[in-house]
Tab-separated table of C-alpha atoms in Angstrom:
chain	number	residue	atom	x	y	z
A	25	PRO	CA	192.172	-114.548	-219.811
A	26	ASN	CA	194.544	-114.585	-216.739
A	27	ARG	CA	194.153	-110.869	-215.831
A	28	THR	CA	197.496	-110.001	-214.075
A	29	THR	CA	199.705	-107.023	-213.675
A	30	GLN	CA	203.606	-106.856	-213.206
A	31	ASP	CA	202.825	-106.928	-209.410
A	32	GLY	CA	200.672	-110.103	-209.558
A	33	PRO	CA	196.958	-110.810	-209.769
A	34	VAL	CA	194.562	-107.799	-210.363
A	35	ASP	CA	193.043	-106.527	-207.104
A	36	ALA	CA	189.306	-106.292	-206.406
A	37	SER	CA	188.876	-102.781	-207.960
A	38	GLY	CA	190.524	-104.120	-211.135
A	39	ARG	CA	187.910	-106.934	-211.220
A	40	LEU	CA	185.186	-104.515	-210.873
A	41	GLU	CA	186.732	-102.444	-213.740
A	42	ALA	CA	186.883	-105.591	-215.900
A	43	TYR	CA	183.238	-106.206	-215.170
A	44	GLU	CA	182.341	-102.857	-216.651
A	45	VAL	CA	184.311	-103.749	-219.614
A	46	HIS	CA	182.530	-107.036	-219.933
A	47	GLU	CA	179.132	-105.317	-219.761
A	48	SER	CA	180.095	-102.946	-222.480
A	49	MET	CA	181.143	-105.889	-224.720
A	50	ARG	CA	177.887	-107.720	-224.042
A	51	ALA	CA	175.881	-104.597	-224.900
A	52	ASP	CA	177.791	-104.470	-228.263
A	53	THR	CA	177.734	-108.105	-229.175
A	54	PRO	CA	175.848	-109.290	-232.326
A	55	HIS	CA	174.770	-112.475	-230.486
A	56	GLY	CA	172.911	-110.687	-227.820
A	57	GLU	CA	169.514	-112.068	-228.822
A	58	ARG	CA	170.660	-115.720	-228.639
A	59	THR	CA	169.365	-117.677	-225.478
A	60	TRP	CA	170.366	-120.879	-223.720
A	61	ARG	CA	168.411	-123.910	-223.540
A	62	PHE	CA	168.939	-126.226	-220.431
A	63	VAL	CA	169.636	-129.805	-221.340
A	64	GLY	CA	170.617	-131.369	-218.010
A	65	PRO	CA	171.514	-132.919	-215.794
A	66	SER	CA	168.559	-132.419	-213.558
A	67	ASN	CA	169.860	-133.904	-210.400
A	68	VAL	CA	172.805	-131.659	-209.514
A	69	SER	CA	172.462	-128.716	-207.141
A	70	GLY	CA	174.904	-126.657	-205.240
A	71	ARG	CA	175.549	-125.105	-201.855
A	72	VAL	CA	173.006	-122.854	-200.152
A	73	VAL	CA	174.866	-120.487	-197.898
A	74	ASP	CA	172.244	-118.301	-196.511
A	75	MET	CA	168.445	-117.581	-196.381
A	76	ALA	CA	166.519	-114.407	-195.377
A	77	ILE	CA	162.860	-113.923	-194.806
A	78	PRO	CA	161.335	-110.304	-194.263
A	79	THR	CA	159.763	-109.807	-190.779
A	80	PRO	CA	157.018	-109.057	-190.272
A	81	ARG	CA	156.143	-111.229	-193.342
A	82	GLY	CA	152.710	-109.661	-194.060
A	83	GLU	CA	151.055	-111.110	-197.148
A	84	HIS	CA	153.917	-111.368	-199.566
A	85	TYR	CA	155.435	-114.641	-198.423
A	86	THR	CA	158.849	-113.819	-199.731
A	87	LEU	CA	161.922	-115.786	-199.347
A	88	TYR	CA	165.543	-115.069	-200.547
A	89	VAL	CA	168.192	-117.769	-200.967
A	90	ALA	CA	171.982	-117.216	-201.516
A	91	THR	CA	174.037	-119.813	-203.099
A	92	ALA	CA	177.916	-120.384	-203.279
A	93	THR	CA	178.315	-120.005	-206.997
A	94	GLY	CA	174.776	-119.854	-208.317
A	95	GLY	CA	173.874	-116.187	-207.254
A	96	LEU	CA	170.812	-114.987	-205.486
A	97	TRP	CA	167.247	-116.331	-205.874
A	98	ARG	CA	163.784	-115.053	-204.761
A	99	SER	CA	160.418	-116.836	-204.111
A	100	ARG	CA	157.357	-114.795	-203.649
A	101	ASN	CA	155.312	-117.953	-202.891
A	102	GLU	CA	157.086	-119.609	-199.866
A	103	GLY	CA	159.347	-121.537	-202.180
A	104	THR	CA	156.865	-122.975	-204.585
A	105	THR	CA	158.847	-121.214	-207.414
A	106	PHE	CA	162.106	-119.224	-207.507
A	107	GLU	CA	163.526	-116.543	-209.826
A	108	PRO	CA	167.120	-115.754	-210.287
A	109	LEU	CA	168.321	-112.295	-209.173
A	110	PHE	CA	171.667	-110.578	-209.803
A	111	GLU	CA	172.348	-112.848	-212.804
A	112	ASP	CA	174.367	-110.109	-214.393
A	113	GLY	CA	176.219	-108.980	-211.452
A	114	PRO	CA	179.904	-109.107	-211.201
A	115	THR	CA	179.955	-112.186	-209.050
A	116	GLY	CA	177.822	-115.354	-208.562
A	117	SER	CA	179.303	-116.053	-205.208
A	118	ILE	CA	177.189	-114.927	-202.303
A	119	GLY	CA	178.145	-114.911	-198.649
A	120	ALA	CA	175.336	-113.534	-196.573
A	121	LEU	CA	171.853	-111.851	-196.632
A	122	ALA	CA	169.962	-109.557	-194.326
A	123	VAL	CA	166.607	-107.834	-194.617
A	124	ASP	CA	166.074	-104.603	-193.059
A	125	PRO	CA	163.763	-105.357	-190.052
A	126	ALA	CA	161.981	-101.934	-190.686
A	127	ASP	CA	161.591	-102.251	-194.387
A	128	SER	CA	160.946	-105.551	-196.127
A	129	GLU	CA	162.126	-104.147	-199.509
A	130	ARG	CA	165.554	-103.198	-198.377
A	131	LEU	CA	167.979	-106.211	-198.695
A	132	TRP	CA	171.725	-106.233	-198.010
A	133	MET	CA	173.692	-108.839	-199.770
A	134	GLY	CA	177.392	-109.589	-198.911
A	135	THR	CA	179.304	-111.345	-201.660
A	136	GLY	CA	181.951	-114.051	-201.445
A	137	GLU	CA	181.283	-117.466	-199.971
A	138	ALA	CA	182.804	-117.619	-196.346
A	139	ASN	CA	182.986	-121.440	-196.225
A	140	ILE	CA	186.441	-121.498	-198.010
A	141	PHE	CA	186.042	-124.641	-200.042
A	142	ARG	CA	188.660	-125.105	-202.741
A	143	SER	CA	185.822	-124.257	-205.062
A	144	SER	CA	184.876	-121.011	-203.272
A	145	MET	CA	185.194	-117.815	-205.195
A	146	ALA	CA	185.913	-114.340	-204.013
A	147	GLY	CA	183.049	-111.696	-204.030
A	148	THR	CA	182.982	-108.055	-204.888
A	149	GLY	CA	181.920	-106.633	-201.680
A	150	ILE	CA	178.472	-105.638	-200.207
A	151	TYR	CA	175.418	-104.511	-202.284
A	152	LEU	CA	172.024	-102.906	-201.206
A	153	SER	CA	168.615	-103.362	-202.853
A	154	GLU	CA	165.870	-101.074	-202.094
A	155	ASP	CA	163.280	-102.877	-204.263
A	156	GLY	CA	163.284	-106.451	-202.856
A	157	GLY	CA	166.269	-107.680	-204.758
A	158	THR	CA	165.240	-106.434	-208.333
A	159	THR	CA	168.122	-104.091	-208.566
A	160	PHE	CA	171.263	-103.565	-206.487
A	161	THR	CA	173.644	-100.880	-205.776
A	162	HIS	CA	177.334	-101.622	-204.846
A	163	LYS	CA	178.257	-100.275	-201.432
A	164	GLY	CA	182.092	-101.091	-201.146
A	165	LEU	CA	184.107	-103.704	-199.125
A	166	GLU	CA	185.346	-105.272	-202.464
A	167	ASN	CA	188.744	-106.122	-200.970
A	168	THR	CA	187.183	-108.313	-198.064
A	169	HIS	CA	186.562	-111.031	-200.710
A	170	THR	CA	184.296	-112.975	-198.460
A	171	ILE	CA	181.432	-111.924	-196.115
A	172	ALA	CA	179.996	-114.318	-193.572
A	173	ARG	CA	177.205	-112.295	-191.909
A	174	VAL	CA	175.278	-108.944	-192.287
A	175	CYS	CA	173.272	-107.518	-189.307
A	176	VAL	CA	171.101	-104.537	-189.742
A	177	HIS	CA	170.011	-102.387	-186.645
A	178	PRO	CA	166.421	-103.028	-185.855
A	179	THR	CA	165.558	-99.257	-185.578
A	180	ASP	CA	168.120	-97.433	-187.512
A	181	PRO	CA	168.378	-98.672	-191.078
A	182	ASN	CA	171.517	-96.666	-191.853
A	183	THR	CA	173.546	-98.703	-189.254
A	184	VAL	CA	174.720	-102.092	-190.551
A	185	TYR	CA	177.344	-104.463	-189.280
A	186	VAL	CA	179.401	-106.870	-191.567
A	187	ALA	CA	181.375	-109.945	-190.588
A	188	ALA	CA	184.311	-109.952	-193.167
A	189	SER	CA	186.127	-113.349	-193.058
A	190	GLY	CA	188.821	-111.984	-195.620
A	191	HIS	CA	190.781	-113.709	-198.346
A	192	GLU	CA	190.864	-117.403	-198.484
A	193	TRP	CA	194.524	-118.168	-199.520
A	194	THR	CA	196.467	-115.134	-198.386
A	195	ASP	CA	196.738	-112.684	-195.455
A	196	ASN	CA	194.777	-109.311	-195.834
A	197	PRO	CA	194.105	-106.500	-193.612
A	198	GLU	CA	190.423	-105.989	-194.783
A	199	ARG	CA	188.930	-108.671	-192.504
A	200	GLY	CA	187.116	-108.316	-189.193
A	201	VAL	CA	183.759	-106.460	-188.220
A	202	TYR	CA	182.833	-103.426	-190.278
A	203	ARG	CA	180.302	-100.816	-189.476
A	204	THR	CA	178.450	-98.279	-191.429
A	205	ARG	CA	176.257	-95.497	-189.915
A	206	ASP	CA	175.421	-93.853	-193.238
A	207	GLY	CA	173.816	-96.675	-195.161
A	208	GLY	CA	177.031	-98.038	-196.664
A	209	GLU	CA	178.447	-94.706	-197.949
A	210	THR	CA	181.409	-95.160	-195.577
A	211	TRP	CA	182.698	-98.087	-193.534
A	212	GLU	CA	184.808	-98.361	-190.462
A	213	LEU	CA	186.646	-101.480	-189.321
A	214	VAL	CA	185.677	-101.562	-185.711
A	215	LEU	CA	186.939	-105.088	-184.743
A	216	PHE	CA	190.296	-106.191	-186.165
A	217	VAL	CA	192.473	-109.004	-184.763
A	218	ASP	CA	195.167	-109.648	-187.336
A	219	ALA	CA	195.602	-110.093	-191.161
A	220	SER	CA	194.908	-113.939	-190.693
A	221	THR	CA	191.829	-113.710	-188.591
A	222	GLY	CA	188.505	-112.696	-189.915
A	223	ALA	CA	185.019	-112.366	-188.416
A	224	ILE	CA	182.952	-115.452	-189.182
A	225	ASP	CA	179.657	-114.657	-187.292
A	226	LEU	CA	177.796	-111.714	-185.671
A	227	ALA	CA	174.715	-111.461	-183.678
A	228	LEU	CA	172.797	-108.453	-182.117
A	229	ASP	CA	171.303	-108.720	-178.660
A	230	PRO	CA	167.535	-108.870	-179.189
A	231	GLN	CA	166.933	-106.924	-175.956
A	232	ASP	CA	169.643	-104.183	-176.738
A	233	PRO	CA	170.963	-103.851	-180.233
A	234	SER	CA	173.915	-101.837	-178.990
A	235	ARG	CA	175.198	-105.150	-177.448
A	236	ILE	CA	176.923	-107.025	-180.338
A	237	TYR	CA	178.489	-110.565	-180.412
A	238	ALA	CA	181.140	-111.412	-182.881
A	239	ALA	CA	183.072	-114.629	-183.406
A	240	THR	CA	186.580	-114.414	-185.083
A	241	TRP	CA	188.415	-117.293	-186.965
A	242	GLU	CA	192.007	-117.574	-187.538
A	243	ARG	CA	192.268	-119.508	-190.589
A	244	MET	CA	193.979	-119.798	-193.990
A	245	ARG	CA	193.387	-122.382	-196.585
A	246	ASP	CA	196.479	-124.336	-197.451
A	247	ARG	CA	196.523	-125.872	-200.920
A	248	TRP	CA	197.315	-129.319	-199.319
A	249	ASN	CA	195.014	-129.329	-196.279
A	250	ASP	CA	191.504	-128.399	-194.973
A	251	PRO	CA	191.161	-125.467	-192.655
A	252	ARG	CA	192.334	-126.401	-189.054
A	253	THR	CA	193.941	-125.085	-185.902
A	254	TYR	CA	197.550	-125.180	-184.967
A	255	PRO	CA	199.408	-124.865	-181.746
A	256	THR	CA	200.012	-121.286	-182.560
A	257	THR	CA	196.430	-120.478	-183.207
A	258	LYS	CA	195.339	-117.346	-181.086
A	259	GLY	CA	192.734	-115.389	-182.945
A	260	SER	CA	189.665	-117.560	-182.927
A	261	GLY	CA	187.175	-116.597	-180.194
A	262	ILE	CA	184.072	-114.656	-179.233
A	263	TRP	CA	183.928	-110.904	-178.608
A	264	ARG	CA	181.319	-108.594	-177.173
A	265	SER	CA	180.701	-104.850	-177.573
A	266	GLU	CA	178.252	-103.028	-175.270
A	267	ASP	CA	178.432	-99.712	-177.176
A	268	GLY	CA	177.479	-100.467	-180.693
A	269	GLY	CA	180.926	-101.573	-181.869
A	270	ASP	CA	183.180	-98.728	-180.509
A	271	SER	CA	185.039	-101.057	-178.158
A	272	TRP	CA	185.281	-104.854	-177.688
A	273	GLU	CA	186.123	-107.367	-175.003
A	274	SER	CA	186.917	-111.116	-175.466
A	275	ILE	CA	184.364	-113.385	-173.718
A	276	ASN	CA	185.870	-116.850	-173.754
A	277	GLU	CA	185.645	-118.109	-170.221
A	278	GLY	CA	184.747	-121.822	-170.371
A	279	LEU	CA	185.372	-122.296	-174.030
A	280	PRO	CA	188.141	-124.671	-175.331
A	281	LEU	CA	191.636	-123.255	-175.417
A	282	PRO	CA	192.484	-120.834	-178.381
A	283	GLU	CA	194.584	-123.472	-180.064
A	284	HIS	CA	191.590	-125.849	-180.118
A	285	ARG	CA	188.923	-123.251	-181.338
A	286	GLY	CA	187.946	-123.612	-185.113
A	287	ARG	CA	185.056	-121.885	-186.654
A	288	ILE	CA	182.502	-120.553	-184.243
A	289	GLY	CA	178.812	-119.839	-184.970
A	290	LEU	CA	176.585	-117.719	-182.797
A	291	ALA	CA	172.995	-117.489	-181.895
A	292	THR	CA	170.680	-115.354	-179.636
A	293	THR	CA	167.015	-115.608	-178.870
A	294	PRO	CA	164.466	-112.933	-177.724
A	295	SER	CA	162.656	-115.497	-175.493
A	296	LEU	CA	165.417	-115.365	-172.673
A	297	ALA	CA	167.383	-112.225	-171.833
A	298	GLY	CA	171.140	-112.825	-171.675
A	299	SER	CA	170.931	-116.205	-173.475
A	300	LEU	CA	173.669	-116.903	-176.148
A	301	TYR	CA	174.649	-120.066	-178.034
A	302	ALA	CA	177.941	-120.913	-179.654
A	303	PHE	CA	178.694	-123.813	-181.974
A	304	VAL	CA	182.424	-124.331	-181.582
A	305	ASP	CA	184.302	-126.694	-184.054
A	306	ASN	CA	186.391	-128.129	-181.180
A	307	TYR	CA	189.796	-129.561	-182.166
A	308	GLU	CA	190.491	-131.257	-178.896
A	309	LEU	CA	191.488	-134.774	-179.478
A	310	VAL	CA	189.684	-137.836	-178.119
A	311	GLU	CA	191.425	-141.309	-177.995
A	312	LEU	CA	189.176	-143.920	-179.522
A	313	GLU	CA	188.335	-146.861	-177.494
A	314	GLU	CA	188.572	-150.264	-179.038
A	315	ASP	CA	184.979	-150.677	-179.595
A	316	GLU	CA	184.735	-147.338	-181.217
A	317	GLU	CA	187.490	-148.211	-183.615
A	318	ARG	CA	185.671	-151.247	-184.640
A	319	GLY	CA	182.431	-149.117	-185.092
A	320	GLU	CA	180.393	-151.030	-182.605
A	321	GLU	CA	176.553	-150.533	-182.719
A	322	ASP	CA	174.911	-148.500	-180.042
A	323	GLU	CA	171.895	-149.633	-177.981
A	324	GLY	CA	169.604	-148.543	-180.823
A	325	GLY	CA	171.361	-150.919	-183.251
A	326	GLU	CA	172.877	-148.020	-185.304
A	327	GLU	CA	176.588	-147.608	-185.973
A	328	GLU	CA	177.562	-144.067	-184.616
A	329	SER	CA	181.095	-143.947	-185.993
A	330	SER	CA	183.839	-145.944	-187.568
A	331	GLY	CA	187.589	-146.466	-187.313
A	332	THR	CA	188.203	-144.378	-190.471
A	333	ASP	CA	188.115	-140.697	-191.194
A	334	SER	CA	186.143	-138.832	-193.859
A	335	TYR	CA	188.748	-139.916	-196.360
A	336	GLY	CA	188.702	-143.618	-195.442
A	337	ARG	CA	191.944	-143.688	-193.534
A	338	GLU	CA	192.397	-145.623	-190.309
A	339	LYS	CA	192.411	-143.441	-187.173
A	340	GLN	CA	193.178	-143.872	-183.482
A	341	ARG	CA	192.048	-140.398	-182.446
A	342	GLU	CA	189.583	-137.869	-183.655
A	343	ILE	CA	188.503	-134.256	-182.811
A	344	LYS	CA	185.548	-133.505	-180.588
A	345	GLY	CA	184.162	-131.400	-183.426
A	346	ALA	CA	180.666	-130.258	-183.112
A	347	THR	CA	180.306	-128.851	-179.521
A	348	ILE	CA	177.418	-126.514	-178.419
A	349	TYR	CA	178.071	-124.019	-175.585
A	350	ARG	CA	175.574	-121.839	-173.880
A	351	SER	CA	175.862	-118.568	-171.864
A	352	LEU	CA	173.105	-117.163	-169.649
A	353	ASP	CA	174.999	-113.929	-168.793
A	354	HIS	CA	175.652	-112.249	-172.327
A	355	GLY	CA	178.705	-114.443	-172.865
A	356	SER	CA	180.638	-113.489	-169.730
A	357	THR	CA	180.778	-117.312	-168.917
A	358	TRP	CA	180.116	-120.382	-170.950
A	359	GLN	CA	178.978	-123.904	-170.095
A	360	ARG	CA	179.002	-126.875	-172.508
A	361	ALA	CA	175.398	-127.705	-173.332
A	362	SER	CA	175.791	-130.575	-175.745
A	363	GLU	CA	176.925	-134.144	-175.036
A	364	GLU	CA	180.411	-135.462	-175.821
A	365	ASN	CA	179.880	-138.702	-177.627
A	366	ARG	CA	180.313	-140.353	-180.956
A	367	TYR	CA	177.114	-139.013	-182.324
A	368	MET	CA	178.195	-135.379	-181.623
A	369	ARG	CA	181.635	-136.007	-183.080
A	370	GLY	CA	180.056	-137.426	-186.128
A	371	LEU	CA	177.736	-134.483	-186.830
A	372	SER	CA	180.335	-132.390	-188.506
A	373	ALA	CA	183.374	-134.644	-188.252
A	374	THR	CA	186.268	-132.837	-189.754
A	375	TYR	CA	184.014	-130.448	-191.558
A	376	GLY	CA	183.194	-128.087	-188.769
A	377	TRP	CA	184.822	-125.349	-190.838
A	378	VAL	CA	181.748	-125.343	-193.092
A	379	PHE	CA	178.930	-126.595	-190.851
A	380	GLY	CA	179.678	-124.146	-188.030
A	381	GLN	CA	176.292	-122.452	-187.553
A	382	VAL	CA	173.637	-122.605	-184.911
A	383	ARG	CA	170.216	-121.257	-184.412
A	384	ALA	CA	168.061	-120.952	-181.371
A	385	ASP	CA	164.215	-120.973	-181.314
A	386	PRO	CA	162.711	-117.518	-180.927
A	387	VAL	CA	160.027	-118.721	-178.528
A	388	ASP	CA	161.710	-121.661	-176.691
A	389	ALA	CA	165.246	-120.855	-175.576
A	390	ASP	CA	165.944	-124.471	-174.791
A	391	LYS	CA	165.362	-125.596	-178.450
A	392	VAL	CA	168.446	-125.408	-180.533
A	393	TYR	CA	169.209	-126.048	-184.330
């Protein structure tokens, strides 16, 4: 049923209450012993939104995989087989995972896919498992709806940071960077830009975990359009805290102007102190040359782009899209590291709002994924 009140749709607390009613009905049903049999199709999968591997790995070879609408999965044999977890939880939409670096059995799970597809669903906050994902305890933040990243302090398991990207379709104040210092019993919003701007990525400095990097994203999903930037966009950018999240400063020198910054992904690496990468979904426009509009082949004989957009419409301009920036001074200044060409523009095209992540090799700081 469409659960509403006189004031509109039921809030997140109401959805959790409805889940409790659902659980009681399921316990009382006379059909509880019936089972489902899978009949196909066998060639359809879904979006994988995050993965987590305990470190150090030891001998258990465990891998956790979070999906957009299919819940949480665990493999204990390096992905040979998987088992579903959280099947009976109040949401099947997962946003982010993080294993406690000091305890491989402690798994934090933020719910609500942060990619804001039209098919994305709101989550019900953040959960903690202390037995490797077998059982979970709800730890609040249900009104955030979507969680993009969870970071656990490497030596203090009670300190956890959450990037909350907020509601998909409407403004809400429960978005930004949250911090707990008591294992999720209480949370404080330590970085807030505005009700339209959420946090889309987080990274702790490998050399100093009190130095935190955060990416914020001003976005709202329109019913008639994909997420994009506008001339009035101001909230998207990168932030740094040197005191564990108590205070923040913007660090955007060398990046595109705010009105051209879409989703931003962040990556650090322990192999080079001060090194930081940013994937910027860059909305600066490029005028297509005549050969590009025709989709001329490059020197290797492969066509890099065509004169149509992702929906097959003719185009004369396109956005720069996937652009990688690098900083060697903890984000104080940025330099563009990637090429600007048809190949880079084609990597995410107009879908940087979902592909906007980057990773750096932990051994070779020059190797980037």
